[in-house]
Coordinates of C-alpha atoms in Angstrom, one line a residue:
Chain I
M1 CA -27.7 33.7 -44.5
K2 CA -27.4 37.1 -43.0
K3 CA -25.7 36.3 -39.7
H4 CA -21.9 36.7 -39.8
L5 CA -19.6 33.8 -38.9
T6 CA -18.1 33.6 -35.5
D7 CA -14.3 33.8 -35.0
G8 CA -14.4 30.1 -34.2
Q9 CA -16.1 29.3 -37.5
L10 CA -13.7 31.5 -39.4
R11 CA -10.9 29.5 -37.7
A12 CA -12.4 26.3 -38.8
A13 CA -12.7 27.6 -42.3
L14 CA -8.9 28.1 -42.4
D15 CA -8.7 24.3 -42.0
G16 CA -11.4 23.6 -44.5
E17 CA -13.6 22.3 -41.8
L18 CA -16.7 24.5 -42.3
D19 CA -20.0 23.2 -43.6
D20 CA -21.3 24.1 -47.0
V21 CA -23.9 26.8 -45.9
E22 CA -21.3 28.6 -43.8
T23 CA -18.7 28.3 -46.5
R24 CA -21.0 29.9 -49.1
H25 CA -21.7 32.7 -46.6
L26 CA -17.9 33.3 -46.2
E27 CA -17.4 33.4 -50.0
S28 CA -20.0 36.1 -50.4
C29 CA -19.3 38.2 -47.2
A30 CA -16.6 40.8 -47.4
D31 CA -16.9 41.6 -43.7
C32 CA -16.2 38.0 -42.7
Q33 CA -13.4 37.7 -45.2
T34 CA -11.7 40.8 -43.7
R35 CA -12.0 39.4 -40.2
Q36 CA -10.7 36.1 -41.4
R37 CA -7.5 37.7 -42.9
V38 CA -6.7 39.1 -39.5
L39 CA -7.3 35.7 -37.8
K40 CA -5.2 34.0 -40.5
A41 CA -2.1 36.0 -39.6
Q42 CA -2.5 34.9 -35.9
V43 CA -3.1 31.3 -36.8
Q44 CA -0.1 31.2 -39.2
R45 CA 2.1 32.5 -36.4
A46 CA 1.1 29.7 -34.1
A47 CA 1.3 27.2 -36.9
A48 CA 4.8 28.2 -37.7
R49 CA 5.9 27.8 -34.1
L50 CA 4.2 24.4 -33.9
A51 CA 5.4 23.2 -37.3
F52 CA 7.7 20.7 -35.7
L53 CA 4.6 18.7 -34.8
A54 CA 3.6 18.3 -38.5
P55 CA 4.2 14.8 -39.9
A56 CA 7.2 14.4 -42.2
S57 CA 7.4 11.6 -44.7
A58 CA 11.0 10.9 -43.5
D59 CA 10.1 10.3 -39.9
P60 CA 12.0 7.1 -39.1
T61 CA 10.0 4.7 -37.0
P62 CA 11.0 1.5 -35.2
S63 CA 9.2 -1.3 -36.9
A64 CA 5.9 -2.5 -35.4
G65 CA 7.4 -6.0 -35.2
S66 CA 10.4 -5.0 -33.0
A67 CA 8.2 -2.7 -31.0
W68 CA 5.7 -5.6 -30.5
A69 CA 8.5 -7.9 -29.3
R70 CA 9.5 -5.3 -26.7
F71 CA 5.9 -4.7 -25.8
K72 CA 5.4 -8.4 -25.1
R73 CA 8.4 -8.3 -22.8
E74 CA 6.9 -5.3 -21.0
I75 CA 3.6 -7.2 -20.6
L76 CA 5.4 -9.9 -18.9
T77 CA 6.6 -7.4 -16.4
Q78 CA 3.2 -5.8 -16.1
K79 CA 1.7 -9.2 -15.2
E80 CA 4.1 -9.8 -12.4
I81 CA 1.4 -9.0 -9.8
S82 CA 2.0 -5.8 -7.8
M83 CA 4.2 -7.3 -5.2
Y84 CA 7.0 -8.0 -7.6
K85 CA 6.6 -4.8 -9.5
R86 CA 6.4 -2.7 -6.4
L87 CA 9.4 -4.3 -4.9
F88 CA 11.6 -3.4 -7.8
A89 CA 10.1 -1.0 -10.3
S90 CA 8.2 1.5 -8.2
P91 CA 10.7 2.7 -5.6
A92 CA 8.3 5.5 -4.9
L93 CA 6.1 3.0 -3.1
R94 CA 8.9 1.4 -1.3
F95 CA 7.6 2.3 2.1
G96 CA 4.4 0.5 1.4
A97 CA 6.3 -2.4 -0.4
L98 CA 6.6 -4.6 2.6
A99 CA 3.0 -3.9 3.7
V100 CA 1.9 -4.8 0.2
L101 CA 4.1 -7.8 0.2
I102 CA 2.6 -9.1 3.4
L103 CA -0.9 -8.2 2.2
A104 CA -0.4 -10.0 -1.0
L105 CA 1.1 -12.9 0.9
V106 CA -2.1 -13.1 3.0
V107 CA -4.3 -13.0 0.0
A108 CA -2.4 -15.2 -2.5
F109 CA 0.0 -17.1 -0.3
P110 CA -1.4 -17.3 3.2
T111 CA 1.3 -17.7 5.8
T112 CA -0.5 -19.1 8.7
R113 CA -1.0 -22.6 10.0
A114 CA -3.8 -23.8 12.1
L115 CA -2.3 -24.1 15.6
A116 CA -3.8 -25.1 18.9
S117 CA -4.4 -21.6 20.2
Q118 CA -7.1 -19.4 18.8
L119 CA -4.8 -16.5 18.0
L120 CA -1.1 -16.7 17.9
D121 CA 1.8 -14.8 16.4
L122 CA 1.8 -17.1 13.5
F123 CA 4.2 -15.5 11.2
R124 CA 7.6 -14.0 11.6
I125 CA 10.1 -13.9 8.7
Q126 CA 13.1 -16.0 9.4
Q127 CA 13.9 -17.0 5.9
V128 CA 13.1 -16.1 2.3
T129 CA 12.0 -18.5 -0.4
V130 CA 11.6 -17.7 -4.1
L131 CA 8.9 -19.2 -6.1
P132 CA 9.2 -18.9 -9.9
V133 CA 5.7 -18.6 -11.4
D134 CA 4.6 -18.5 -15.0
F135 CA 2.4 -15.4 -14.8
T136 CA 1.8 -15.3 -18.5
G137 CA -1.0 -17.8 -18.1
I138 CA -3.0 -15.3 -15.9
Q139 CA -4.6 -13.3 -18.7
Q140 CA -7.4 -12.5 -16.2
L141 CA -5.1 -10.3 -14.2
D142 CA -5.6 -7.7 -16.8
G143 CA -8.8 -5.7 -17.1
P144 CA -11.8 -6.0 -14.9
I145 CA -10.6 -8.9 -12.7
S146 CA -7.6 -6.9 -11.7
K147 CA -9.8 -4.0 -10.7
Q148 CA -12.0 -6.3 -8.7
I149 CA -9.0 -7.8 -6.8
T150 CA -7.8 -4.3 -6.0
Q151 CA -11.3 -3.2 -4.8
L152 CA -11.6 -6.4 -2.7
I153 CA -8.2 -5.7 -1.1
S154 CA -8.9 -2.0 -0.4
S155 CA -12.4 -2.7 1.0
S156 CA -11.1 -5.5 3.2
V157 CA -8.3 -3.6 4.8
T158 CA -8.6 -1.4 7.9
M159 CA -5.6 0.6 8.9
T160 CA -5.4 0.4 12.6
Q161 CA -2.1 2.3 12.9
K162 CA -1.0 4.7 10.2
P163 CA 2.7 5.1 9.7
G164 CA 2.5 8.9 9.0
E165 CA 5.0 10.9 7.1
A166 CA 8.6 9.6 6.8
V167 CA 11.0 11.5 8.9
E168 CA 14.4 12.5 7.5
V169 CA 17.2 11.7 10.0
A170 CA 20.9 12.7 10.0
D171 CA 22.6 9.3 10.7
A172 CA 22.2 5.7 11.8
A173 CA 22.2 6.6 15.5
Q174 CA 19.3 9.0 15.1
A175 CA 17.5 6.4 13.0
G176 CA 18.1 3.8 15.7
K177 CA 16.5 6.1 18.4
L178 CA 13.4 6.5 16.3
T179 CA 13.0 2.9 15.2
G180 CA 13.9 1.3 18.5
Y181 CA 16.5 -1.1 17.0
T182 CA 20.1 -0.8 15.8
V183 CA 20.1 0.6 12.2
R184 CA 23.1 -0.5 10.2
L185 CA 24.4 1.4 7.2
P186 CA 27.1 0.3 4.7
Q187 CA 30.5 1.7 5.6
G188 CA 32.2 4.2 3.3
L189 CA 29.0 5.3 1.6
T190 CA 27.0 8.4 2.2
P191 CA 23.3 8.0 1.6
S192 CA 21.5 10.7 -0.4
S193 CA 18.7 10.5 2.1
L194 CA 18.0 8.5 5.3
L195 CA 14.3 8.2 6.3
V196 CA 12.4 6.5 9.0
M197 CA 8.8 5.4 8.7
N198 CA 6.9 4.7 11.9
A199 CA 5.4 1.4 12.6
S200 CA 2.0 0.6 11.1
A201 CA -0.7 -2.0 11.5
F202 CA -3.8 -3.1 9.6
T203 CA -6.5 -5.7 9.8
F204 CA -7.6 -7.7 6.7
T205 CA -11.0 -9.3 6.8
I206 CA -11.7 -12.1 4.4
D207 CA -14.9 -11.7 2.3
R208 CA -15.2 -15.2 1.0
A209 CA -18.2 -14.6 -1.3
R210 CA -16.4 -11.8 -3.1
A211 CA -13.2 -13.7 -3.3
Q212 CA -14.9 -16.8 -4.7
G213 CA -16.8 -14.6 -7.1
I214 CA -13.5 -13.3 -8.5
L215 CA -12.2 -16.9 -8.8
D216 CA -15.4 -17.9 -10.7
E217 CA -15.3 -14.9 -13.0
A218 CA -11.6 -15.6 -13.7
G219 CA -12.7 -19.1 -15.0
H220 CA -11.5 -20.9 -11.8
S221 CA -14.7 -22.3 -10.5
D222 CA -12.7 -25.4 -9.9
L223 CA -11.0 -23.6 -7.0
V224 CA -13.3 -23.4 -4.0
L225 CA -12.4 -21.3 -1.0
P226 CA -13.2 -23.1 2.3
E227 CA -16.3 -21.8 4.2
S228 CA -14.3 -21.4 7.3
V229 CA -12.3 -18.4 6.0
D230 CA -15.4 -16.2 5.7
G231 CA -15.1 -13.2 8.0
A232 CA -11.7 -14.3 9.3
E233 CA -9.6 -11.3 10.5
I234 CA -5.9 -11.3 9.9
Y235 CA -3.8 -8.8 11.8
V236 CA -0.6 -7.5 10.4
N237 CA 1.9 -5.4 12.3
I238 CA 4.8 -3.8 10.5
P239 CA 7.5 -2.3 12.6
A240 CA 9.3 1.0 11.8
V241 CA 11.3 0.9 8.6
A242 CA 14.6 2.6 8.0
T243 CA 15.4 3.4 4.4
A244 CA 18.6 4.8 3.0
D245 CA 18.8 6.0 -0.6
Y246 CA 22.0 6.1 -2.6
G247 CA 22.2 8.1 -5.8
T248 CA 19.2 9.8 -7.4
C249 CA 16.0 8.2 -6.2
P250 CA 12.3 9.2 -6.5
K251 CA 10.7 10.9 -3.5
P252 CA 8.8 8.4 -1.4
R253 CA 5.0 8.7 -1.4
T254 CA 2.9 6.9 1.1
D255 CA -0.4 7.7 -0.5
G256 CA 0.2 5.6 -3.6
S257 CA 0.1 8.7 -5.8
P258 CA 2.3 8.4 -8.9
D259 CA 5.8 9.6 -9.1
E260 CA 5.9 13.3 -10.2
N261 CA 8.1 12.4 -13.1
G262 CA 5.7 9.7 -13.9
A263 CA 6.2 9.3 -17.6
G264 CA 9.1 7.6 -19.3
S265 CA 11.4 4.8 -18.2
P266 CA 12.4 4.7 -14.5
G267 CA 15.5 2.9 -15.6
R268 CA 16.7 6.0 -17.3
R269 CA 15.5 8.5 -14.7
Y270 CA 16.9 6.7 -11.7
A271 CA 19.7 4.7 -13.2
D272 CA 22.0 5.1 -10.2
C273 CA 19.4 4.7 -7.5
I274 CA 19.9 2.0 -4.9
I275 CA 17.5 1.7 -1.9
F276 CA 18.5 -0.1 1.3
T277 CA 15.7 -0.9 3.7
Q278 CA 15.7 -2.7 7.1
L279 CA 13.0 -3.5 9.5
P280 CA 12.3 -6.2 12.1
S281 CA 10.0 -8.9 10.8
P282 CA 6.4 -8.0 10.3
V283 CA 4.0 -10.1 12.4
V284 CA 0.9 -11.7 11.1
N285 CA -1.8 -13.1 13.3
A286 CA -4.7 -15.2 12.0
P287 CA -7.5 -17.3 13.5
A288 CA -6.5 -20.9 14.1
D289 CA -9.2 -22.4 11.8
V290 CA -7.8 -20.8 8.7
D291 CA -6.5 -23.7 6.7
V292 CA -3.2 -22.3 5.4
A293 CA -2.1 -25.2 3.2
Q294 CA -5.4 -25.2 1.4
L295 CA -5.4 -21.5 0.8
A296 CA -1.8 -21.6 -0.4
Q297 CA -2.7 -24.3 -2.8
I298 CA -5.6 -22.3 -4.2
G299 CA -3.4 -19.3 -4.6
L300 CA -0.8 -21.2 -6.4
E301 CA -3.3 -22.9 -8.7
F302 CA -4.7 -19.5 -9.5
T303 CA -1.3 -18.5 -10.9
G304 CA -1.6 -21.4 -13.3
M305 CA 0.4 -24.0 -11.4
S306 CA -0.9 -27.6 -11.6
P307 CA -2.5 -29.1 -8.5
D308 CA 0.4 -31.5 -8.1
E309 CA 3.0 -28.8 -8.4
A310 CA 1.1 -26.6 -6.0
A311 CA 0.8 -29.4 -3.4
A312 CA 4.5 -30.3 -3.7
F313 CA 5.5 -26.7 -3.1
T314 CA 3.2 -26.0 -0.2
S315 CA 4.4 -29.1 1.6
T316 CA 8.1 -27.9 1.4
V317 CA 7.5 -24.6 3.0
D318 CA 7.3 -23.7 6.7
W319 CA 4.5 -21.2 6.4
T320 CA 5.1 -19.8 9.9
S321 CA 8.5 -18.4 9.2
T322 CA 9.0 -18.2 5.4
L323 CA 8.5 -15.1 3.3
V324 CA 7.5 -16.5 -0.1
I325 CA 8.3 -14.2 -3.0
P326 CA 6.7 -15.2 -6.3
I327 CA 8.9 -14.1 -9.2
P328 CA 8.1 -14.2 -12.9
K329 CA 9.5 -17.4 -14.4
N330 CA 10.0 -15.8 -17.8
A331 CA 11.4 -12.5 -16.7
A332 CA 13.5 -12.9 -13.6
T333 CA 16.2 -15.1 -12.2
Y334 CA 17.3 -15.8 -8.6
Q335 CA 20.2 -17.3 -6.8
Q336 CA 21.2 -17.9 -3.2
V337 CA 24.2 -15.9 -2.1
Q338 CA 26.3 -15.7 1.0
V339 CA 25.9 -12.2 2.4
D340 CA 26.4 -10.4 5.7
G341 CA 27.3 -13.8 7.2
V342 CA 24.0 -15.5 6.3
T343 CA 22.4 -16.9 3.1
G344 CA 20.5 -14.3 1.1
T345 CA 18.5 -14.3 -2.1
L346 CA 19.5 -12.2 -5.1
I347 CA 16.7 -11.7 -7.6
Q348 CA 17.5 -10.1 -11.0
R349 CA 15.3 -9.0 -13.8
P350 CA 17.3 -8.6 -17.0
S351 CA 15.9 -5.9 -19.4
D352 CA 17.4 -3.9 -22.2
D353 CA 16.3 -0.6 -20.8
A354 CA 15.7 -1.1 -17.1
P355 CA 17.4 -4.1 -15.5
Q356 CA 16.5 -4.5 -11.9
F357 CA 17.8 -6.4 -8.9
A358 CA 16.9 -7.0 -5.3
L359 CA 18.9 -8.7 -2.6
L360 CA 17.0 -9.9 0.5
W361 CA 18.3 -11.5 3.6
V362 CA 17.3 -12.0 7.2
K363 CA 19.7 -11.6 10.1
N364 CA 19.0 -11.6 13.9
G365 CA 15.3 -11.0 13.2
I366 CA 15.8 -8.0 10.9
V367 CA 14.7 -8.2 7.2
Y368 CA 17.1 -6.4 4.9
T369 CA 16.6 -5.5 1.2
I370 CA 18.8 -3.7 -1.2
S371 CA 17.1 -3.0 -4.5
G372 CA 18.0 -1.0 -7.5
L373 CA 17.8 -0.3 -11.2
G374 CA 20.7 -1.4 -13.3
S375 CA 22.5 -4.6 -13.9
N376 CA 25.3 -4.2 -11.4
S377 CA 24.0 -6.3 -8.6
Q378 CA 27.5 -6.7 -7.2
Q379 CA 27.0 -3.2 -5.7
A380 CA 24.2 -4.7 -3.5
L381 CA 26.5 -7.5 -2.4
D382 CA 29.3 -5.1 -1.6
M383 CA 27.0 -2.9 0.4
A384 CA 25.6 -5.8 2.3
N385 CA 29.1 -7.1 3.1
S386 CA 30.3 -3.7 4.3
L387 CA 27.6 -3.5 7.1
P388 CA 29.1 -3.0 10.5
Chain B
M1 CA -18.4 -42.0 -17.2
D2 CA -18.2 -41.7 -13.4
K3 CA -18.7 -38.4 -11.6
S4 CA -15.1 -37.6 -11.1
S5 CA -14.1 -38.1 -14.7
T6 CA -17.0 -35.9 -15.8
H7 CA -15.8 -33.2 -13.4
E8 CA -12.3 -33.5 -14.8
S9 CA -13.7 -33.2 -18.4
I10 CA -15.6 -30.1 -17.5
I11 CA -12.5 -28.5 -15.9
G12 CA -10.4 -29.6 -18.9
F13 CA -12.9 -28.0 -21.3
M14 CA -12.9 -24.8 -19.3
K15 CA -9.1 -24.6 -19.4
L16 CA -9.1 -25.2 -23.1
R17 CA -11.7 -22.5 -23.7
R18 CA -9.8 -20.1 -21.5
T19 CA -6.6 -20.7 -23.5
A20 CA -8.4 -20.2 -26.8
Q21 CA -9.9 -17.0 -25.6
T22 CA -6.5 -15.8 -24.4
D23 CA -5.0 -16.5 -27.8
R24 CA -7.7 -14.7 -29.7
V25 CA -7.5 -11.6 -27.4
S26 CA -3.7 -11.6 -27.8
R27 CA -4.0 -11.8 -31.6
D28 CA -6.6 -9.0 -31.7
F29 CA -4.5 -6.8 -29.6
E30 CA -1.4 -7.4 -31.8
A31 CA -3.5 -6.3 -34.8
L32 CA -4.4 -3.1 -33.0
F33 CA -0.8 -2.6 -32.1
D34 CA 0.2 -3.0 -35.7
L35 CA -2.5 -0.6 -36.8
H36 CA -1.7 2.3 -34.4
W37 CA 2.0 1.9 -33.5
A38 CA 3.5 4.1 -36.2
A39 CA 1.1 7.0 -35.7
V40 CA 1.4 7.0 -31.9
Y41 CA 5.2 6.7 -32.0
R42 CA 5.6 9.5 -34.6
L43 CA 3.3 11.8 -32.8
L44 CA 5.4 11.3 -29.6
C45 CA 8.7 11.6 -31.4
R46 CA 7.8 15.0 -32.8
L47 CA 6.3 16.1 -29.6
V48 CA 9.2 15.2 -27.2
G49 CA 12.0 15.3 -29.8
D50 CA 13.8 12.2 -28.5
P51 CA 13.3 8.9 -30.4
A52 CA 14.2 6.7 -27.4
E53 CA 11.9 8.5 -25.0
A54 CA 9.2 8.5 -27.7
E55 CA 9.4 4.7 -27.9
D56 CA 9.2 4.4 -24.1
L57 CA 6.2 6.6 -24.0
A58 CA 4.4 4.9 -27.0
L59 CA 4.9 1.5 -25.3
E60 CA 3.5 3.0 -22.1
A61 CA 0.4 4.2 -24.0
F62 CA -0.1 0.7 -25.4
L63 CA 0.4 -0.9 -22.0
R64 CA -2.3 1.3 -20.6
L65 CA -4.5 0.3 -23.5
H66 CA -3.7 -3.3 -22.8
Q67 CA -4.8 -2.9 -19.1
R68 CA -8.2 -1.9 -20.4
Y69 CA -8.4 -4.6 -23.0
P70 CA -10.7 -6.1 -24.3
A71 CA -12.4 -2.8 -25.1
P72 CA -14.6 -1.5 -22.3
Q73 CA -17.5 -1.0 -24.6
E74 CA -18.6 -1.5 -28.1
G75 CA -17.5 1.3 -30.5
F76 CA -14.5 2.2 -28.2
N77 CA -12.4 4.8 -30.1
T78 CA -9.0 3.1 -29.8
G79 CA -7.1 5.5 -32.0
G80 CA -8.5 8.6 -30.3
W81 CA -7.9 7.1 -26.9
L82 CA -4.3 6.3 -27.7
H83 CA -3.7 9.8 -29.1
R84 CA -5.1 11.3 -26.0
V85 CA -3.0 9.2 -23.6
A86 CA 0.1 9.6 -25.8
T87 CA -0.2 13.4 -25.8
N88 CA -0.7 13.4 -22.0
L89 CA 2.3 11.2 -21.5
G90 CA 4.4 13.4 -23.9
L91 CA 3.4 16.6 -22.0
Q92 CA 4.2 15.0 -18.6
S93 CA 7.5 13.9 -19.9
I94 CA 8.5 17.3 -21.3
R95 CA 7.6 18.9 -17.9
S96 CA 10.5 17.1 -16.3
F97 CA 13.3 19.6 -16.4
K98 CA 16.1 17.1 -16.4
R99 CA 14.5 15.2 -19.3
R100 CA 14.0 18.4 -21.2
E101 CA 17.7 19.2 -21.1
H102 CA 18.4 15.7 -22.4
Y103 CA 15.9 16.1 -25.2
E104 CA 17.2 19.4 -26.3
L105 CA 20.7 18.1 -26.5
A106 CA 19.6 15.0 -28.3
A107 CA 17.3 16.9 -30.7
G108 CA 20.0 19.5 -31.4
R109 CA 22.6 16.9 -32.0
G110 CA 20.3 14.9 -34.3
A111 CA 19.3 18.0 -36.3
I112 CA 23.0 18.9 -36.9
E113 CA 23.8 15.4 -37.9
R114 CA 20.9 15.3 -40.3
A115 CA 21.5 18.7 -41.9
A116 CA 22.7 18.6 -45.5
S117 CA 24.9 21.7 -45.1
P118 CA 25.4 22.2 -41.4
Q119 CA 24.7 25.7 -40.2
P120 CA 24.9 25.3 -36.4
A121 CA 23.7 28.8 -35.6
E122 CA 20.4 28.4 -37.5
I123 CA 19.9 24.9 -36.2
F124 CA 20.5 26.2 -32.7
D125 CA 17.9 29.0 -33.2
E126 CA 15.4 26.5 -34.6
E127 CA 15.9 24.2 -31.6
E128 CA 15.5 27.1 -29.2
R129 CA 12.2 28.0 -30.9
R130 CA 11.1 24.4 -30.5
R131 CA 12.1 24.4 -26.9
L132 CA 10.1 27.5 -26.2
A133 CA 7.1 26.1 -28.0
R134 CA 7.3 22.9 -26.0
Q135 CA 7.6 24.9 -22.8
A136 CA 4.6 27.0 -23.7
L137 CA 2.5 23.9 -24.4
T138 CA 3.3 22.3 -21.0
G139 CA 2.3 25.5 -19.3
M140 CA -1.2 25.5 -20.8
N141 CA -4.4 23.8 -19.7
P142 CA -3.7 20.2 -20.7
R143 CA -6.9 20.0 -22.8
Q144 CA -5.9 23.1 -24.8
A145 CA -2.4 21.7 -25.3
Q146 CA -3.8 18.4 -26.5
L147 CA -6.0 20.1 -28.9
L148 CA -3.1 22.1 -30.4
I149 CA -0.9 19.1 -30.6
M150 CA -3.5 17.0 -32.3
R151 CA -4.5 19.6 -34.8
H152 CA -1.0 20.7 -35.7
S153 CA -0.1 17.0 -36.1
G154 CA -2.6 17.0 -38.9
M155 CA -5.6 15.3 -37.3
P156 CA -9.0 16.2 -38.8
Y157 CA -11.6 17.9 -36.5
K158 CA -13.8 14.9 -36.5
E159 CA -11.0 12.7 -35.1
I160 CA -9.9 15.3 -32.6
A161 CA -13.5 15.7 -31.4
A162 CA -13.9 12.0 -30.9
A163 CA -10.6 11.7 -29.1
L164 CA -11.3 14.5 -26.7
H165 CA -15.0 13.9 -26.3
L166 CA -16.0 17.2 -27.9
S167 CA -18.5 18.2 -30.6
T168 CA -16.9 18.8 -34.0
A169 CA -18.5 22.2 -34.1
S170 CA -16.7 23.3 -31.0
I171 CA -13.2 22.5 -32.3
G172 CA -12.8 25.7 -34.3
P173 CA -13.6 28.1 -31.4
L174 CA -11.6 26.0 -28.9
L175 CA -8.7 25.8 -31.2
L176 CA -8.6 29.5 -31.8
R177 CA -8.7 30.1 -28.0
A178 CA -5.9 27.6 -27.5
E179 CA -3.8 29.2 -30.2
R180 CA -4.2 32.7 -28.6
E181 CA -3.2 31.3 -25.2
F182 CA -0.3 29.5 -26.7
E183 CA 0.9 32.7 -28.4
K184 CA 0.6 34.7 -25.2
R185 CA 2.7 32.1 -23.3
Y186 CA 5.2 31.8 -26.1
Q187 CA 5.7 35.6 -26.1
A188 CA 6.1 35.7 -22.4
L189 CA 8.8 33.0 -22.6
T190 CA 10.6 34.9 -25.4
Q191 CA 10.7 38.0 -23.2
E192 CA 12.1 36.0 -20.3
T193 CA 14.8 34.5 -22.5
P194 CA 17.8 36.7 -22.7

C-alpha cells in the first residue's frame, strides 16, 4: 500500500482501532510514523485534560436495586397524566396549566351536562373535587398511545384568542387594571415577579373515530364513545391570569418549550419557589347533545376504574360547577382545609427529592392556586390566610 | 352461554391479557435497567462530578427510555441510546452556572475527603483543570463533545459509532477534529482565567 494514512487514520491507530492493512502500512512507513508522533503529543494533551472521564475501579455506584426502587416511584409520577404533572412539577408551563387542566377535563372528564338549550355556559368552577386514581394500571399511557393522544389533542384544538406574552407588572393595583378584576396578594411578602397573562380562548372539536381508535388500540374496545359526540365543538374561554412568584422560580414559557435549565431535579433547582395564581373561572360551552355522564364514565374506566366505581363517582358530581382533579392514588394525598374563609383542597405529593404541594380554592368566582416544591405546605396556608 | 356472559368473558380475557403483557414489559424493562444502570450512572458521575446530580440525570435518561418502551424497532441499540441521552443531559446540566458552582464545591470537597494525604493546593489545581475541561466541553458542538466524552470514557469506536449513528471509519477523523477544537477552547479559557 503506497498511499499514506490520513491524520484521522493515524488518530485511530493510537487507539488500536485501525484495520490490519492500514496497521501494516503504518508499521513500515517512516513518514506516517513521524506524523503520528506529532499527533500523539496533541492527543495525549487532550487525554490528560479529560482523564477525569476515564472509568476508575473504585467508582462508588448506588445499587441497581435501590435505583430501580426510586425509578419505579418516578414512573408513578410520570404516569400521572399531564394535568397533574403540569400543575405541580412544571411551573414553567403554569400559564398553560389551567388551559391544559380544562382541556384534559374536556377530554377525560367532560364537564358538561345536556341541558335544554342548544348552547349554554355549562361550566363555571364553583368547587373543586379530588379524585384519587390508580394510574399505574394505564401502561398504555406510555409509548405510542401517549403520542396519539397528544396528536389528537393538538390537531383538535383551534386557538381563537391567543394570550400573548406575559406582562410584568409592579403591583396588585396595576395587575387589577390589566386583568379587569381585583388581584389579591398575600400581605407582608414581596413577590419575586408579578405577571399578567391576557385572556385566551380555544375550540376543541371532537374527532370520534380517532378517539375511539385510541381506546381500541389501548385494549379498551369495551368502551364505546357515543356517535353523538362526533364533530361536537367545545368552546373554552380562559380569563386573564395573574401570577405571583415567590423565591427562585423558572421563567414562564407559553410555547411549551423546555425549561432552559432542563436537566436535573426541579426540586433542587427551585426549592424555594412558590407560585400563586388567580383567575376568574374559565367557562366551557358545549352542545346540549353531548352526554356528559356517559363520557365521564368512559374517561374514568379508561383510567382503570371499575364500571361500578365510575358510575358511583359520576353520580356524585355536579359536572356543571365542579373542577375534578384526578390525583395519583399511590403518589399523592389530599385533604380539605379551611382557607381564606372557604373550604379549599390541599394536595401533596411526598417525595425524597422533590416533594410538591398545591392548594386550591374558589372564592367569589375566582379560582386561586398556590403551588410549590418542598414539603412545607403550611406556607401556602399562611399565604392564603394573609390575603386582604 | 348467553350473549352477555360471552361478552363479559371476552372483556375479562382481554383485561387478563393486558395485565400479563404489562407484567412482561415491566420485567423486561427492569432487566434492561439492571444491565445498563451502573455504566450510565458512572459515566454521568464522572462527567458532572456530583453523585446526587448524576443519579438524578441517570434516572431521567431511563425515564426517557421508558417513554419509548417497548423498543421502537427491532435491533434498537439501547446502550448506545442511553449513553447519547445521558451525555446530552450531563452537558445540559453542566451548562447551568448555578449548578456548576455546586458541583465544583461538592467535587472539591469530595476529593479532599478522599485524598490519602491531603494537599489542598494540588487538589484545588486539579479541580480547576476539571472545571475548565467541563466548561470547554459545554462550549463545543454537542456532537463533538459527546464523541470526546464517550471515547475518553473508554468506549470502543464501534460502540461510539452505533450510539451516534456514524460509521466506524469516521470516528478517528472526527475524534481528532474534536480534540483539536477542545484544546483550542481549553487554551482560550486558560488565558481568560487569571
